[in-house]
Amino acid sequence: MSRYEPGLIEAKWQEAWDKAGVFTATRDAARPKYYVLEMFPYPSGRIHMGHVRNYTMGDVVARYKSSCGYSVLHPMGWDAFGMPAENAAMERGGHPKDWTYGNIADMRGQMKPLGLSIDWSREFATCDPEYYGQQQAMFIDMMERGLVYRKAAVVNWDPVDMTVLANEQVIDGKGWRSGAAVERRELTQWFFKISDMAGDLLDALDGLKDWPEKVRLMQANWIGKSRGLQFSFDTVGAPAGFDRLEVYTTRPDTLMGASFAGISPDHPLAKALEATNPAIAAFVAECRRVGTSEEALQTAEKLGLDTGIRVRHPLDPAWELPVYIANFILMDYGTGAIFGCPAHDQRDFEFATKYHLPITPVFVAEGTDETTLTEAFTPMKSERVRYIRGVNGSTLMTGDEGVAEAIALAEQRGFGQGVTKFRLRDWGVSRQRYWGCPIPVVHCATCGVVPEKKENLPVELPYDVSFDKPGNPLDRHPTWAKTTCPKCGAAARRETDTMDTFVDSSWYYARFTAPRANTPTVAEDADYWMNVDQYIGGIEHAILHLLYSRFFARAMNETGHLPAKAREPFNALFTQGMVTHEIYLTRDGNGRPVYHLPEDVIRSETGATLADGTAVEVIPSAKMSKSKKNVVDPMNIIRDFGADTARWFVMSDSPPERDVEWTSAGAEATAKHLGRVWRLADEISRDETPAGDEDIALARAAARAIQDVTQGIEGFAFNKSVAALYAFTNTLSKSKAGGGAKRDAMRTMAQLMSPMVPHLAEEVWVMLGGEGLVARAPWPKADPALLVEDNVTLPIQINGKRRAEISVPKTMPAAEVEKIALADEDVVRFLAGQPVKKIIVVPGRIINVVV
RNA sequence: GCGGGUGUGGCGGAAUGGUAGACGCGACAGACUCAAACUCUGUUUCCGCAAGGAGUGUCGGUUCGAGUCCGACCACCCGCACCA
């Protein structure tokens, strides 16, 4: 008798699949297509358990759909541009390109042994010139279409390293390497006009029925449609050119409760005042010392400075309000200026309390009187309140009605108008970095900004760059930027900004349909394969990546690169939970964190140390990320127990949408189970027991297993499919059925297991005389007759507490069930003669006796 | 700060408003073995000898019946536009 040896069988079956070309995606008009895609990985160099979980989920779906008769496209590629490659070059020397392609080779080498049903012939990396050249072509098309423009925008500037920092690189307002206080600096940058499509991107969310509700909600909130009033205050004492101050508010009904006006430190008025007033200049400079992220701005202590300027209240010119510069007002939202109503906005309330400004209620709860407020009163707009200082005096109405009334009044009096605004800002794609897709334009002294000619694409990154100093290597390259104007032929300079890596990942799904084409896409292929039927990835991408992809698909449609049906590229979305792990860190001389890999840390009951004994701080359950180094290497499990064990392990237990804390315990137990299945198959293949009474019970168990496993896969509850397979294994190993019946059941087991543990499934399939590859066998169907139960066990509750149970035929009428229940000896004992008030019989479920 | 989510045994988790804890891990007991490992059988929410009682983050509500629905709160996680 032989043993279960994953090392041997896994290589064998992977070769067999390859040879048969089982996973090569082909356009097949005779079959329905199914496109399953997992978010492609960043090539960090090592796969981690999050990858294994993500790609195994996709593989289960791909293999299952293939068995159901679909022509499946299941590709893989690399999100290969980005900062880590440049950081590696700076820290360890070497070149981002070599580092990236080396990592890709390593990761491919780690993924292949997993036995994923991927069509590797379609693989590409976003840093391949063949890919980013097509991206440049689309950028030019989008320029012509008016979807691209330039404007000034602020970046985080490190004054010591003389470089732009990502938000991630700003820690407590300081640069991560230099430790210098970060400044905000304005640069002219490239933008995609995503805000033009804000309304469509919002409305179309309703059609995404197979997306998680929470993702649609998050996107809707992000796009942030609001109806409000835009109006201007007349100013008193403002510099020339600032006679009026334009503000936007979603609560114009609270206008009579206004106690101050506020402007962003980045507002043009603040900039004008800064030039002449040292106190204001100092305050604004202080505000700019916070990073550019919204999080940093909103969590900072709320500070304001009275500018001395006053504005006249639009409904009472005699009433003047002070104008403050306030650090929590965002220049990017609305007009960058607000009026504050402390009585009905908690942030304004705190601000007014701090600066001793009046707090005047505009409305009170229905049926109450005006009192001194200790916090802002902020009911839902749909709630009815009693206005005591409404724009039209005192009435009882909802906030929504109050807002509509205020807008109508403002429009009638001509001091403002109702407008619809979106929170969504245009997508800034400029990055002052080397390792990204060059923006394919040329700056000419006479012609201005000119797109590169398409025949000159790709604009390729130069290889001879250095990373010995910070800043953009493209910008200081001696020759690369020197070119000629595509329009007039004069000497000109290339754009040295590269694109945000989100651009790369906004269309890769479309490129997979024709990965080698010399146009971005090919109509017939895009028509056949699009849309992605099932997209799978992390919840951390719920907003940005998915919103940008939805925008890009629309832009590609409008520039002729995708059919109209692909404007929403992902039919169904599944967001898997993250694999989390403890973070290990020590501190450098300046108190900044230095992260350590799990394999470098010695964990004991009392704490954790490095090999040299240095104490290590442990942060529990955090998202695995390369920058925090809390990644776990699945290769050890694959080496010791095989890919099927790794795959089965990540599919069992935790529901796919939930985060899972990685622990190394349990992998061994998984391997044991697979060994047990193998032995069971081996025994059954030689079982000569004659057919008997038990055969039907086994057939019923198999039918139930088919139903449960199928439902689990269809419903993305792979953990339940795995549980059903465990249960079926237990039943089968204890069954007294005949050898023939057991072999039938075991073959069904092989098929049901095949999406999760495809190698073992092939092996079992062969042992039991299955024909061909189980990967090509049609998915089993449960015989409905075998799923019907004749008898059912009904629990009996007395006053909602379970006290007894009875077994009755499933079809027995309720009245008869009632009689049997009341006659049950346990029921009689518990009732102890008390009169029954009511009896509830839920057919097939439960009986509740109320006394 | 704003937006979104999660919370059930020692652990991972299961449960169309209807028997809470399926299935697995771990633990314990037994069988096999000279012995151990492997394997197999069984027990395993807590308190209690039992009868019984308690129990799904906390507090309250709706219901014949709540892990599930509603309200308030607590804790943790994700996102916040230059991490990918």
mmCIF file with all atom_site columns, N, CA, C and O in Angstrom, chain A residues 707-731:
data_model
loop_
_atom_site.group_PDB
_atom_site.id
_atom_site.type_symbol
_atom_site.label_atom_id
_atom_site.label_alt_id
_atom_site.label_comp_id
_atom_site.label_asym_id
_atom_site.label_entity_id
_atom_site.label_seq_id
_atom_site.pdbx_PDB_ins_code
_atom_site.Cartn_x
_atom_site.Cartn_y
_atom_site.Cartn_z
_atom_site.occupancy
_atom_site.B_iso_or_equiv
_atom_site.pdbx_formal_charge
_atom_site.auth_seq_id
_atom_site.auth_comp_id
_atom_site.auth_asym_id
_atom_site.auth_atom_id
_atom_site.pdbx_PDB_model_num
ATOM 1   N N  . GLN A 1 707 ? -25.292 19.111 -2.714 1.00 0.00 ? 707 GLN A N  1
ATOM 2   C CA . GLN A 1 707 ? -26.069 20.327 -2.523 1.00 0.00 ? 707 GLN A CA 1
ATOM 3   C C  . GLN A 1 707 ? -25.320 21.338 -1.646 1.00 0.00 ? 707 GLN A C  1
ATOM 4   O O  . GLN A 1 707 ? -25.229 22.517 -1.980 1.00 0.00 ? 707 GLN A O  1
ATOM 5   N N  . ASP A 1 708 ? -24.767 20.886 -0.525 1.00 0.00 ? 708 ASP A N  1
ATOM 6   C CA . ASP A 1 708 ? -24.123 21.805 0.415  1.00 0.00 ? 708 ASP A CA 1
ATOM 7   C C  . ASP A 1 708 ? -22.852 22.413 -0.158 1.00 0.00 ? 708 ASP A C  1
ATOM 8   O O  . ASP A 1 708 ? -22.595 23.604 0.003  1.00 0.00 ? 708 ASP A O  1
ATOM 9   N N  . VAL A 1 709 ? -22.032 21.581 -0.822 1.00 0.00 ? 709 VAL A N  1
ATOM 10  C CA . VAL A 1 709 ? -20.780 22.095 -1.386 1.00 0.00 ? 709 VAL A CA 1
ATOM 11  C C  . VAL A 1 709 ? -21.084 23.102 -2.492 1.00 0.00 ? 709 VAL A C  1
ATOM 12  O O  . VAL A 1 709 ? -20.477 24.176 -2.568 1.00 0.00 ? 709 VAL A O  1
ATOM 13  N N  . THR A 1 710 ? -22.055 22.772 -3.344 1.00 0.00 ? 710 THR A N  1
ATOM 14  C CA . THR A 1 710 ? -22.409 23.669 -4.450 1.00 0.00 ? 710 THR A CA 1
ATOM 15  C C  . THR A 1 710 ? -22.928 25.003 -3.921 1.00 0.00 ? 710 THR A C  1
ATOM 16  O O  . THR A 1 710 ? -22.506 26.069 -4.359 1.00 0.00 ? 710 THR A O  1
ATOM 17  N N  . GLN A 1 711 ? -23.824 24.924 -2.942 1.00 0.00 ? 711 GLN A N  1
ATOM 18  C CA . GLN A 1 711 ? -24.352 26.167 -2.359 1.00 0.00 ? 711 GLN A CA 1
ATOM 19  C C  . GLN A 1 711 ? -23.245 26.991 -1.730 1.00 0.00 ? 711 GLN A C  1
ATOM 20  O O  . GLN A 1 711 ? -23.243 28.214 -1.822 1.00 0.00 ? 711 GLN A O  1
ATOM 21  N N  . GLY A 1 712 ? -22.315 26.309 -1.090 1.00 0.00 ? 712 GLY A N  1
ATOM 22  C CA . GLY A 1 712 ? -21.194 27.020 -0.463 1.00 0.00 ? 712 GLY A CA 1
ATOM 23  C C  . GLY A 1 712 ? -20.382 27.786 -1.493 1.00 0.00 ? 712 GLY A C  1
ATOM 24  O O  . GLY A 1 712 ? -20.062 28.955 -1.290 1.00 0.00 ? 712 GLY A O  1
ATOM 25  N N  . ILE A 1 713 ? -20.057 27.136 -2.608 1.00 0.00 ? 713 ILE A N  1
ATOM 26  C CA . ILE A 1 713 ? -19.249 27.797 -3.635 1.00 0.00 ? 713 ILE A CA 1
ATOM 27  C C  . ILE A 1 713 ? -20.033 28.939 -4.274 1.00 0.00 ? 713 ILE A C  1
ATOM 28  O O  . ILE A 1 713 ? -19.530 30.050 -4.417 1.00 0.00 ? 713 ILE A O  1
ATOM 29  N N  . GLU A 1 714 ? -21.294 28.650 -4.629 1.00 0.00 ? 714 GLU A N  1
ATOM 30  C CA . GLU A 1 714 ? -22.118 29.696 -5.265 1.00 0.00 ? 714 GLU A CA 1
ATOM 31  C C  . GLU A 1 714 ? -22.258 30.916 -4.361 1.00 0.00 ? 714 GLU A C  1
ATOM 32  O O  . GLU A 1 714 ? -22.288 32.038 -4.832 1.00 0.00 ? 714 GLU A O  1
ATOM 33  N N  . GLY A 1 715 ? -22.341 30.677 -3.056 1.00 0.00 ? 715 GLY A N  1
ATOM 34  C CA . GLY A 1 715 ? -22.568 31.768 -2.118 1.00 0.00 ? 715 GLY A CA 1
ATOM 35  C C  . GLY A 1 715 ? -21.295 32.323 -1.505 1.00 0.00 ? 715 GLY A C  1
ATOM 36  O O  . GLY A 1 715 ? -21.359 33.066 -0.533 1.00 0.00 ? 715 GLY A O  1
ATOM 37  N N  . PHE A 1 716 ? -20.146 31.975 -2.062 1.00 0.00 ? 716 PHE A N  1
ATOM 38  C CA . PHE A 1 716 ? -18.871 32.435 -1.522 1.00 0.00 ? 716 PHE A CA 1
ATOM 39  C C  . PHE A 1 716 ? -18.719 32.108 -0.041 1.00 0.00 ? 716 PHE A C  1
ATOM 40  O O  . PHE A 1 716 ? -18.217 32.910 0.736  1.00 0.00 ? 716 PHE A O  1
ATOM 41  N N  . ALA A 1 717 ? -19.192 30.903 0.334  1.00 0.00 ? 717 ALA A N  1
ATOM 42  C CA . ALA A 1 717 ? -19.012 30.456 1.716  1.00 0.00 ? 717 ALA A CA 1
ATOM 43  C C  . ALA A 1 717 ? -18.201 29.172 1.639  1.00 0.00 ? 717 ALA A C  1
ATOM 44  O O  . ALA A 1 717 ? -18.697 28.079 1.910  1.00 0.00 ? 717 ALA A O  1
ATOM 45  N N  . PHE A 1 718 ? -16.948 29.326 1.234  1.00 0.00 ? 718 PHE A N  1
ATOM 46  C CA . PHE A 1 718 ? -16.093 28.154 1.008  1.00 0.00 ? 718 PHE A CA 1
ATOM 47  C C  . PHE A 1 718 ? -15.870 27.383 2.293  1.00 0.00 ? 718 PHE A C  1
ATOM 48  O O  . PHE A 1 718 ? -15.687 26.172 2.272  1.00 0.00 ? 718 PHE A O  1
ATOM 49  N N  . ASN A 1 719 ? -15.890 28.081 3.414  1.00 0.00 ? 719 ASN A N  1
ATOM 50  C CA . ASN A 1 719 ? -15.732 27.396 4.697  1.00 0.00 ? 719 ASN A CA 1
ATOM 51  C C  . ASN A 1 719 ? -16.862 26.412 4.940  1.00 0.00 ? 719 ASN A C  1
ATOM 52  O O  . ASN A 1 719 ? -16.657 25.360 5.537  1.00 0.00 ? 719 ASN A O  1
ATOM 53  N N  . LYS A 1 720 ? -18.063 26.725 4.431  1.00 0.00 ? 720 LYS A N  1
ATOM 54  C CA . LYS A 1 720 ? -19.182 25.798 4.607  1.00 0.00 ? 720 LYS A CA 1
ATOM 55  C C  . LYS A 1 720 ? -19.068 24.612 3.655  1.00 0.00 ? 720 LYS A C  1
ATOM 56  O O  . LYS A 1 720 ? -19.460 23.504 4.000  1.00 0.00 ? 720 LYS A O  1
ATOM 57  N N  . SER A 1 721 ? -18.518 24.866 2.461  1.00 0.00 ? 721 SER A N  1
ATOM 58  C CA . SER A 1 721 ? -18.272 23.753 1.543  1.00 0.00 ? 721 SER A CA 1
ATOM 59  C C  . SER A 1 721 ? -17.278 22.780 2.179  1.00 0.00 ? 721 SER A C  1
ATOM 60  O O  . SER A 1 721 ? -17.443 21.569 2.107  1.00 0.00 ? 721 SER A O  1
ATOM 61  N N  . VAL A 1 722 ? -16.253 23.338 2.795  1.00 0.00 ? 722 VAL A N  1
ATOM 62  C CA . VAL A 1 722 ? -15.242 22.505 3.431  1.00 0.00 ? 722 VAL A CA 1
ATOM 63  C C  . VAL A 1 722 ? -15.868 21.710 4.585  1.00 0.00 ? 722 VAL A C  1
ATOM 64  O O  . VAL A 1 722 ? -15.634 20.507 4.719  1.00 0.00 ? 722 VAL A O  1
ATOM 65  N N  . ALA A 1 723 ? -16.713 22.365 5.391  1.00 0.00 ? 723 ALA A N  1
ATOM 66  C CA . ALA A 1 723 ? -17.378 21.668 6.496  1.00 0.00 ? 723 ALA A CA 1
ATOM 67  C C  . ALA A 1 723 ? -18.235 20.528 5.975  1.00 0.00 ? 723 ALA A C  1
ATOM 68  O O  . ALA A 1 723 ? -18.264 19.434 6.548  1.00 0.00 ? 723 ALA A O  1
ATOM 69  N N  . ALA A 1 724 ? -18.933 20.758 4.851  1.00 0.00 ? 724 ALA A N  1
ATOM 70  C CA . ALA A 1 724 ? -19.781 19.714 4.265  1.00 0.00 ? 724 ALA A CA 1
ATOM 71  C C  . ALA A 1 724 ? -18.925 18.538 3.801  1.00 0.00 ? 724 ALA A C  1
ATOM 72  O O  . ALA A 1 724 ? -19.335 17.375 3.913  1.00 0.00 ? 724 ALA A O  1
ATOM 73  N N  . LEU A 1 725 ? -17.728 18.839 3.296  1.00 0.00 ? 725 LEU A N  1
ATOM 74  C CA . LEU A 1 725 ? -16.837 17.764 2.843  1.00 0.00 ? 725 LEU A CA 1
ATOM 75  C C  . LEU A 1 725 ? -16.284 16.963 4.026  1.00 0.00 ? 725 LEU A C  1
ATOM 76  O O  . LEU A 1 725 ? -16.103 15.752 3.923  1.00 0.00 ? 725 LEU A O  1
ATOM 77  N N  . TYR A 1 726 ? -16.020 17.644 5.135  1.00 0.00 ? 726 TYR A N  1
ATOM 78  C CA . TYR A 1 726 ? -15.611 16.933 6.351  1.00 0.00 ? 726 TYR A CA 1
ATOM 79  C C  . TYR A 1 726 ? -16.715 15.974 6.789  1.00 0.00 ? 726 TYR A C  1
ATOM 80  O O  . TYR A 1 726 ? -16.472 14.813 7.092  1.00 0.00 ? 726 TYR A O  1
ATOM 81  N N  . ALA A 1 727 ? -17.934 16.492 6.806  1.00 0.00 ? 727 ALA A N  1
ATOM 82  C CA . ALA A 1 727 ? -19.066 15.679 7.247  1.00 0.00 ? 727 ALA A CA 1
ATOM 83  C C  . ALA A 1 727 ? -19.246 14.477 6.323  1.00 0.00 ? 727 ALA A C  1
ATOM 84  O O  . ALA A 1 727 ? -19.486 13.352 6.786  1.00 0.00 ? 727 ALA A O  1
ATOM 85  N N  . PHE A 1 728 ? -19.098 14.704 5.034  1.00 0.00 ? 728 PHE A N  1
ATOM 86  C CA . PHE A 1 728 ? -19.264 13.629 4.058  1.00 0.00 ? 728 PHE A CA 1
ATOM 87  C C  . PHE A 1 728 ? -18.157 12.579 4.236  1.00 0.00 ? 728 PHE A C  1
ATOM 88  O O  . PHE A 1 728 ? -18.400 11.374 4.152  1.00 0.00 ? 728 PHE A O  1
ATOM 89  N N  . THR A 1 729 ? -16.949 13.025 4.524  1.00 0.00 ? 729 THR A N  1
ATOM 90  C CA . THR A 1 729 ? -15.849 12.098 4.773  1.00 0.00 ? 729 THR A CA 1
ATOM 91  C C  . THR A 1 729 ? -16.162 11.223 5.985  1.00 0.00 ? 729 THR A C  1
ATOM 92  O O  . THR A 1 729 ? -15.962 9.996  5.956  1.00 0.00 ? 729 THR A O  1
ATOM 93  N N  . ASN A 1 730 ? -16.672 11.828 7.056  1.00 0.00 ? 730 ASN A N  1
ATOM 94  C CA . ASN A 1 730 ? -17.025 11.061 8.251  1.00 0.00 ? 730 ASN A CA 1
ATOM 95  C C  . ASN A 1 730 ? -18.076 10.015 7.948  1.00 0.00 ? 730 ASN A C  1
ATOM 96  O O  . ASN A 1 730 ? -17.962 8.858  8.344  1.00 0.00 ? 730 ASN A O  1
ATOM 97  N N  . THR A 1 731 ? -19.125 10.439 7.222  1.00 0.00 ? 731 THR A N  1
ATOM 98  C CA . THR A 1 731 ? -20.203 9.514  6.870  1.00 0.00 ? 731 THR A CA 1
ATOM 99  C C  . THR A 1 731 ? -19.661 8.359  6.029  1.00 0.00 ? 731 THR A C  1
ATOM 100 O O  . THR A 1 731 ? -19.956 7.196  6.287  1.00 0.00 ? 731 THR A O  1
#
